[in-house]
Every structure is written in C-alpha cells, then in structure tokens.
Amino acid sequence: MLVRLTPLALAAALVGCAAPPLSNGPIYVAPKEFSGVPASAAAGAPQLAQAFAEPAPFDGALKDVLAHNRDLRAAAARLKQAESLADAAGARRLPSVSAGANASRQRAPNDQGQFNNFNSYGVNATAGWEVDLWGRVAATAQAAGYDAQSAALDRDAAQLSLAHAALNLQAQLIGLGHRLKLAKETLAVQNQVLDLVKARVGAGRGTAVDQARAEALVAQTSASVPALRNAACLTRLQLDVLRGQPPADCEKADSDPLPAMPAPRLISLGTLPDPQALLEARPDLRAANIRAKAAASRAQVAWAARWPMLGLTGQIGWSAGSSGDLFKSATQIHSIAGALNWNFLDFGARKAEESAARAAFDAAVAAAEQAQLTALQDAQGSLSTLRETEQQAAAQATAAEAAQRARDLALKRYEAGVTDFYALLSAEQERLAAADALIQVQTARATALLGVHKAFAAQLTATAR
C-alpha cells in the first residue's frame, strides 16, 4: 500500500509550490492633463452627430462601413473564433465522459484445441478528469478568456479606426469636389475675361501680350481640372473599398450633387477626459492590457507544465457473450484508477519554454505601455492640429475675401482702362490661390476634428447604431 501511494503523496507534497511571480503589468504613463486644448473642446458632447453642422454626408459612409466593410466582418469572425476557443478551454476544466458499445464474432480454439465460433457484446461508459494541481488547466482557460476579451476590443478599435478612415476620406472627397467646382467656375470667368481682352485687342485698346497672358491663365486653370478630378476619383475608390462596394464610375459620380463644405461646430468635443481616463477608455489600449494578462496566464501554463500531472479515470460497463445477458449483474465490469505522469528529465526543455512565456509577458507589457505613449501622442497632436487649423481657417477666410475684393477692383479698373492687364492677371491668380487654399484649410479643419474624435475614442459609430 505504501508503494502504491508514493506518487500521490509526492504530488500532494508538491502542491504547496507556487509559480515565481512575474514583473508588474502595464503601468499608466499619462501626464496630469493635456496642454493647448482648442476652443472647440469647451463644451458639448463628443459624438459625431454633433461634430458637424451638416453631418448627413458622413452618415451614409459611416453606416456603409459598419454594415459592409470586410475587415470588420473578419474582426467579428475572429471574435467568434476566440469566444469558441474560450468555451472549449473552459470545458476542459470539467470531467469528460464517453460511452461506447461493441459487438464481435470470432473463431478461435478452445482449451482442447477445437475451433468454435464466439460472440462478444459490450457496453461501457468512461469518465476522466485531470486534477488541476498547478492551475495549468485553469490558466489555459483564463488565457483563452482574455483572448476573447481582447478580440472584442480589437473589433471595437477596428470599428473606430475604419470609421475614422472612411469619414476622413469623405471629408477629403467633399473638399476635392469644392476645389474642382471652384476651378470650373473660375475657368468660366477667365474665359469671359479672355473674351474681353480679345475684344479690347480687336478695338486697338489692348496688346497681344495681354491676350497671350489671358490665354496662359485659362490654360493653367484648365490643367488643374484633370488633376483634381483624378484625385477625387482615387479618393472615391478608396472610400468605396472601405464601404465594401465595388469601384464606382468616377465620371458618373462627378455629376452627383455636391454636399456643402463640412463646417465643424466650435463647441462639439465636450469636456475632454484626463489623460489617464483616455488610456482607460480606448479599446485598443484596453486590448493591449488584456493581451498582457493573457501572456501572464500562459506563463503560468508553461510553469505548470514542468510538474506532475494527476489524472483520474473511472469506467463502468457490461460484457457478455450474448446480447440478452447484457446489463445483468454478473456481466458488469467497473474500474477506477489514478495516474501520475511527470516528465522530470527533459534536459531543460520545459524550463526554457517557461522562460520564453515569461519573456512574452514582458514583451506584451512593453507593447501595452508603448501603445499608451502612441495614444497620448495622437491625442495631444490632434488637439494641436485642430487648434492651429481653426486659426489658419479664420485667417485664410480673411485672405480669400480680401483677394476677391482686390480682383473685382482690378477688373473694374481694367475695364475702365485705368490699369493694364498685368494687374488684373496678378489679382486673378491671387484670388484663385486664396480661394483654393481656403477650401483646403476647411477640409483640414474637418479632418482635424475627426482626428480628435478618433484620438479620444469618441463614439464615431453612434449615429449608425
């Protein structure tokens, strides 16, 4: 009896052992507050529906991305896979039970050497359970559970990232549309000016140099139209991919009604969270922290694999030579057993695996903290970009208005013969450049606002749910 209990006694003696502690998990590296918060972050609610005066052009793109984007579909499938694996790992903590039945007929010699036919019937049920001495099975299930949690957060982060990318492309597309509209309208005006110059030349009040300059100006503006149209086409194709749609006909889309330039509300972002609250709220950072926990659980699994495994099995069944004799007490068989397995001589293989798992945990911790720094950089940079583009947009609007007045005055003076065409040419070039720059700055201001929403994990998907 003593000999038979020795392995179990050894296992009981080893239960008191514990895995060596790991280093601390990810720590928060956030400053106390963000600096240079723009005026647009003063009050309100951080939702996309309130971010723009006219959010309608963004709503359609947002809904399409959430409904049809293939990357989001893949993220949802990975989440389902991780949840199923977590369920499977959790089920392994419980006993397993199997049942079977068999029937056979064989010809074999008896004790006197005579060959006879024999029938054999059997029914049995077997149960098995691993006694989780070191927490290996529990840690495996825990790691799988963390994988499922991080997969869910990865899906949320993908929604936020892809929604931002789509909305950013939508804002750029609207901006390119307005730049293209400006170029076409300017081209029409410049052709009218060219006709005026030709008329003055025909009347002997202009010069061939003036006409050549007017023709060059028309040609330069005409050259910008194909470039803008192609840029809009490429942007639309990128947006179609994110929306899960086949590429659109760019020429047909060019005739669609043009939405108004996105005008951000100057009080749309609300009271911004402090840096640490931001780190605790962002799904990508939460996923990184949970991956570190999963790595810690796998380090526990690797440590537990170095020690003995204790399994219990039990069996009950019936075996008879006739099917009619089955389930009679005389044909019953049963057994119960315990098995202790310990691969104690592996030349350091499992110890090396444990070291690798602990190093993976350290790497996950470093990755989580690095993700925090990147998120803080993103948040602070987005605030700075929004603040500066708001100031730039205000100044550029003043410049565009002044350039328009200067051009109108130069045209009147040219028509009155007070000044030459060169002054009108310069004023027209400055007007076009200032108006085009204003559209670009307005587009940048819209994308900067979207960047702040993304950096602060605002609910970009709120309008589509």
PDB file of N, CA, C and O in Angstrom, residues 139-173:
ATOM      1  N   ALA A 139      -5.441  28.120 -15.897  1.00  0.00           N
ATOM      2  CA  ALA A 139      -4.718  29.211 -16.546  1.00  0.00           C
ATOM      3  C   ALA A 139      -4.914  29.179 -18.060  1.00  0.00           C
ATOM      4  O   ALA A 139      -4.992  30.224 -18.713  1.00  0.00           O
ATOM      5  N   THR A 140      -5.002  27.975 -18.625  1.00  0.00           N
ATOM      6  CA  THR A 140      -5.271  27.858 -20.063  1.00  0.00           C
ATOM      7  C   THR A 140      -6.637  28.444 -20.407  1.00  0.00           C
ATOM      8  O   THR A 140      -6.790  29.190 -21.384  1.00  0.00           O
ATOM      9  N   ALA A 141      -7.632  28.123 -19.591  1.00  0.00           N
ATOM     10  CA  ALA A 141      -8.972  28.670 -19.811  1.00  0.00           C
ATOM     11  C   ALA A 141      -8.987  30.184 -19.613  1.00  0.00           C
ATOM     12  O   ALA A 141      -9.651  30.920 -20.352  1.00  0.00           O
ATOM     13  N   GLN A 142      -8.240  30.639 -18.616  1.00  0.00           N
ATOM     14  CA  GLN A 142      -8.182  32.079 -18.362  1.00  0.00           C
ATOM     15  C   GLN A 142      -7.536  32.816 -19.537  1.00  0.00           C
ATOM     16  O   GLN A 142      -8.009  33.876 -19.958  1.00  0.00           O
ATOM     17  N   ALA A 143      -6.454  32.266 -20.076  1.00  0.00           N
ATOM     18  CA  ALA A 143      -5.790  32.883 -21.225  1.00  0.00           C
ATOM     19  C   ALA A 143      -6.721  32.949 -22.425  1.00  0.00           C
ATOM     20  O   ALA A 143      -6.785  33.961 -23.134  1.00  0.00           O
ATOM     21  N   ALA A 144      -7.479  31.865 -22.647  1.00  0.00           N
ATOM     22  CA  ALA A 144      -8.431  31.861 -23.762  1.00  0.00           C
ATOM     23  C   ALA A 144      -9.533  32.898 -23.547  1.00  0.00           C
ATOM     24  O   ALA A 144      -9.994  33.543 -24.491  1.00  0.00           O
ATOM     25  N   GLY A 145      -9.968  33.056 -22.287  1.00  0.00           N
ATOM     26  CA  GLY A 145     -10.960  34.081 -21.987  1.00  0.00           C
ATOM     27  C   GLY A 145     -10.433  35.477 -22.252  1.00  0.00           C
ATOM     28  O   GLY A 145     -11.143  36.341 -22.796  1.00  0.00           O
ATOM     29  N   TYR A 146      -9.172  35.714 -21.879  1.00  0.00           N
ATOM     30  CA  TYR A 146      -8.562  37.013 -22.174  1.00  0.00           C
ATOM     31  C   TYR A 146      -8.444  37.235 -23.686  1.00  0.00           C
ATOM     32  O   TYR A 146      -8.619  38.356 -24.175  1.00  0.00           O
ATOM     33  N   ASP A 147      -8.145  36.176 -24.421  1.00  0.00           N
ATOM     34  CA  ASP A 147      -8.075  36.296 -25.878  1.00  0.00           C
ATOM     35  C   ASP A 147      -9.425  36.742 -26.456  1.00  0.00           C
ATOM     36  O   ASP A 147      -9.479  37.574 -27.373  1.00  0.00           O
ATOM     37  N   ALA A 148     -10.501  36.185 -25.905  1.00  0.00           N
ATOM     38  CA  ALA A 148     -11.832  36.575 -26.380  1.00  0.00           C
ATOM     39  C   ALA A 148     -12.126  38.030 -26.044  1.00  0.00           C
ATOM     40  O   ALA A 148     -12.681  38.782 -26.871  1.00  0.00           O
ATOM     41  N   GLN A 149     -11.744  38.467 -24.838  1.00  0.00           N
ATOM     42  CA  GLN A 149     -11.967  39.864 -24.463  1.00  0.00           C
ATOM     43  C   GLN A 149     -11.170  40.802 -25.365  1.00  0.00           C
ATOM     44  O   GLN A 149     -11.689  41.836 -25.818  1.00  0.00           O
ATOM     45  N   SER A 150      -9.915  40.466 -25.623  1.00  0.00           N
ATOM     46  CA  SER A 150      -9.098  41.335 -26.474  1.00  0.00           C
ATOM     47  C   SER A 150      -9.614  41.325 -27.910  1.00  0.00           C
ATOM     48  O   SER A 150      -9.537  42.351 -28.603  1.00  0.00           O
ATOM     49  N   ALA A 151     -10.153  40.200 -28.373  1.00  0.00           N
ATOM     50  CA  ALA A 151     -10.719  40.154 -29.721  1.00  0.00           C
ATOM     51  C   ALA A 151     -11.931  41.073 -29.831  1.00  0.00           C
ATOM     52  O   ALA A 151     -12.138  41.734 -30.859  1.00  0.00           O
ATOM     53  N   ALA A 152     -12.750  41.120 -28.777  1.00  0.00           N
ATOM     54  CA  ALA A 152     -13.900  42.025 -28.781  1.00  0.00           C
ATOM     55  C   ALA A 152     -13.450  43.480 -28.815  1.00  0.00           C
ATOM     56  O   ALA A 152     -14.013  44.307 -29.543  1.00  0.00           O
ATOM     57  N   LEU A 153     -12.413  43.798 -28.047  1.00  0.00           N
ATOM     58  CA  LEU A 153     -11.901  45.170 -28.040  1.00  0.00           C
ATOM     59  C   LEU A 153     -11.204  45.498 -29.354  1.00  0.00           C
ATOM     60  O   LEU A 153     -11.266  46.637 -29.827  1.00  0.00           O
ATOM     61  N   ASP A 154     -10.536  44.511 -29.941  1.00  0.00           N
ATOM     62  CA  ASP A 154      -9.925  44.730 -31.255  1.00  0.00           C
ATOM     63  C   ASP A 154     -10.988  45.045 -32.303  1.00  0.00           C
ATOM     64  O   ASP A 154     -10.777  45.876 -33.193  1.00  0.00           O
ATOM     65  N   ARG A 155     -12.129  44.375 -32.197  1.00  0.00           N
ATOM     66  CA  ARG A 155     -13.224  44.680 -33.120  1.00  0.00           C
ATOM     67  C   ARG A 155     -13.707  46.114 -32.924  1.00  0.00           C
ATOM     68  O   ARG A 155     -13.921  46.848 -33.900  1.00  0.00           O
ATOM     69  N   ASP A 156     -13.851  46.532 -31.660  1.00  0.00           N
ATOM     70  CA  ASP A 156     -14.284  47.904 -31.398  1.00  0.00           C
ATOM     71  C   ASP A 156     -13.260  48.917 -31.908  1.00  0.00           C
ATOM     72  O   ASP A 156     -13.624  49.952 -32.477  1.00  0.00           O
ATOM     73  N   ALA A 157     -11.974  48.611 -31.697  1.00  0.00           N
ATOM     74  CA  ALA A 157     -10.927  49.513 -32.176  1.00  0.00           C
ATOM     75  C   ALA A 157     -10.919  49.571 -33.701  1.00  0.00           C
ATOM     76  O   ALA A 157     -10.693  50.629 -34.296  1.00  0.00           O
ATOM     77  N   ALA A 158     -11.172  48.428 -34.343  1.00  0.00           N
ATOM     78  CA  ALA A 158     -11.229  48.412 -35.802  1.00  0.00           C
ATOM     79  C   ALA A 158     -12.406  49.237 -36.308  1.00  0.00           C
ATOM     80  O   ALA A 158     -12.293  49.951 -37.326  1.00  0.00           O
ATOM     81  N   GLN A 159     -13.535  49.162 -35.621  1.00  0.00           N
ATOM     82  CA  GLN A 159     -14.679  49.995 -35.996  1.00  0.00           C
ATOM     83  C   GLN A 159     -14.313  51.465 -35.934  1.00  0.00           C
ATOM     84  O   GLN A 159     -14.599  52.235 -36.855  1.00  0.00           O
ATOM     85  N   LEU A 160     -13.664  51.857 -34.845  1.00  0.00           N
ATOM     86  CA  LEU A 160     -13.286  53.256 -34.672  1.00  0.00           C
ATOM     87  C   LEU A 160     -12.296  53.688 -35.738  1.00  0.00           C
ATOM     88  O   LEU A 160     -12.434  54.748 -36.351  1.00  0.00           O
ATOM     89  N   SER A 161     -11.297  52.852 -35.988  1.00  0.00           N
ATOM     90  CA  SER A 161     -10.259  53.208 -36.955  1.00  0.00           C
ATOM     91  C   SER A 161     -10.801  53.275 -38.378  1.00  0.00           C
ATOM     92  O   SER A 161     -10.521  54.216 -39.128  1.00  0.00           O
ATOM     93  N   LEU A 162     -11.592  52.282 -38.762  1.00  0.00           N
ATOM     94  CA  LEU A 162     -12.126  52.262 -40.123  1.00  0.00           C
ATOM     95  C   LEU A 162     -13.167  53.349 -40.331  1.00  0.00           C
ATOM     96  O   LEU A 162     -13.242  53.947 -41.412  1.00  0.00           O
ATOM     97  N   ALA A 163     -13.976  53.611 -39.294  1.00  0.00           N
ATOM     98  CA  ALA A 163     -14.937  54.706 -39.408  1.00  0.00           C
ATOM     99  C   ALA A 163     -14.209  56.024 -39.597  1.00  0.00           C
ATOM    100  O   ALA A 163     -14.594  56.857 -40.430  1.00  0.00           O
ATOM    101  N   HIS A 164     -13.132  56.227 -38.826  1.00  0.00           N
ATOM    102  CA  HIS A 164     -12.357  57.465 -38.984  1.00  0.00           C
ATOM    103  C   HIS A 164     -11.754  57.558 -40.372  1.00  0.00           C
ATOM    104  O   HIS A 164     -11.786  58.623 -41.002  1.00  0.00           O
ATOM    105  N   ALA A 165     -11.219  56.449 -40.866  1.00  0.00           N
ATOM    106  CA  ALA A 165     -10.614  56.471 -42.206  1.00  0.00           C
ATOM    107  C   ALA A 165     -11.659  56.813 -43.266  1.00  0.00           C
ATOM    108  O   ALA A 165     -11.400  57.608 -44.177  1.00  0.00           O
ATOM    109  N   ALA A 166     -12.847  56.226 -43.150  1.00  0.00           N
ATOM    110  CA  ALA A 166     -13.896  56.495 -44.134  1.00  0.00           C
ATOM    111  C   ALA A 166     -14.364  57.943 -44.060  1.00  0.00           C
ATOM    112  O   ALA A 166     -14.544  58.607 -45.090  1.00  0.00           O
ATOM    113  N   LEU A 167     -14.564  58.435 -42.852  1.00  0.00           N
ATOM    114  CA  LEU A 167     -15.029  59.810 -42.694  1.00  0.00           C
ATOM    115  C   LEU A 167     -13.955  60.805 -43.140  1.00  0.00           C
ATOM    116  O   LEU A 167     -14.261  61.859 -43.710  1.00  0.00           O
ATOM    117  N   ASN A 168     -12.717  60.469 -42.892  1.00  0.00           N
ATOM    118  CA  ASN A 168     -11.618  61.320 -43.352  1.00  0.00           C
ATOM    119  C   ASN A 168     -11.592  61.380 -44.884  1.00  0.00           C
ATOM    120  O   ASN A 168     -11.434  62.455 -45.472  1.00  0.00           O
ATOM    121  N   LEU A 169     -11.769  60.221 -45.521  1.00  0.00           N
ATOM    122  CA  LEU A 169     -11.828  60.201 -46.983  1.00  0.00           C
ATOM    123  C   LEU A 169     -13.045  60.968 -47.495  1.00  0.00           C
ATOM    124  O   LEU A 169     -12.976  61.655 -48.524  1.00  0.00           O
ATOM    125  N   GLN A 170     -14.170  60.848 -46.782  1.00  0.00           N
ATOM    126  CA  GLN A 170     -15.366  61.573 -47.191  1.00  0.00           C
ATOM    127  C   GLN A 170     -15.137  63.079 -47.122  1.00  0.00           C
ATOM    128  O   GLN A 170     -15.537  63.827 -48.029  1.00  0.00           O
ATOM    129  N   ALA A 171     -14.487  63.542 -46.053  1.00  0.00           N
ATOM    130  CA  ALA A 171     -14.190  64.964 -45.931  1.00  0.00           C
ATOM    131  C   ALA A 171     -13.246  65.417 -47.052  1.00  0.00           C
ATOM    132  O   ALA A 171     -13.440  66.490 -47.647  1.00  0.00           O
ATOM    133  N   GLN A 172     -12.225  64.615 -47.328  1.00  0.00           N
ATOM    134  CA  GLN A 172     -11.306  64.962 -48.414  1.00  0.00           C
ATOM    135  C   GLN A 172     -12.022  64.986 -49.756  1.00  0.00           C
ATOM    136  O   GLN A 172     -11.758  65.851 -50.605  1.00  0.00           O
ATOM    137  N   LEU A 173     -12.933  64.039 -49.950  1.00  0.00           N
ATOM    138  CA  LEU A 173     -13.669  63.976 -51.213  1.00  0.00           C
ATOM    139  C   LEU A 173     -14.554  65.210 -51.392  1.00  0.00           C
ATOM    140  O   LEU A 173     -14.633  65.774 -52.493  1.00  0.00           O
TER     141      LEU A 173
END
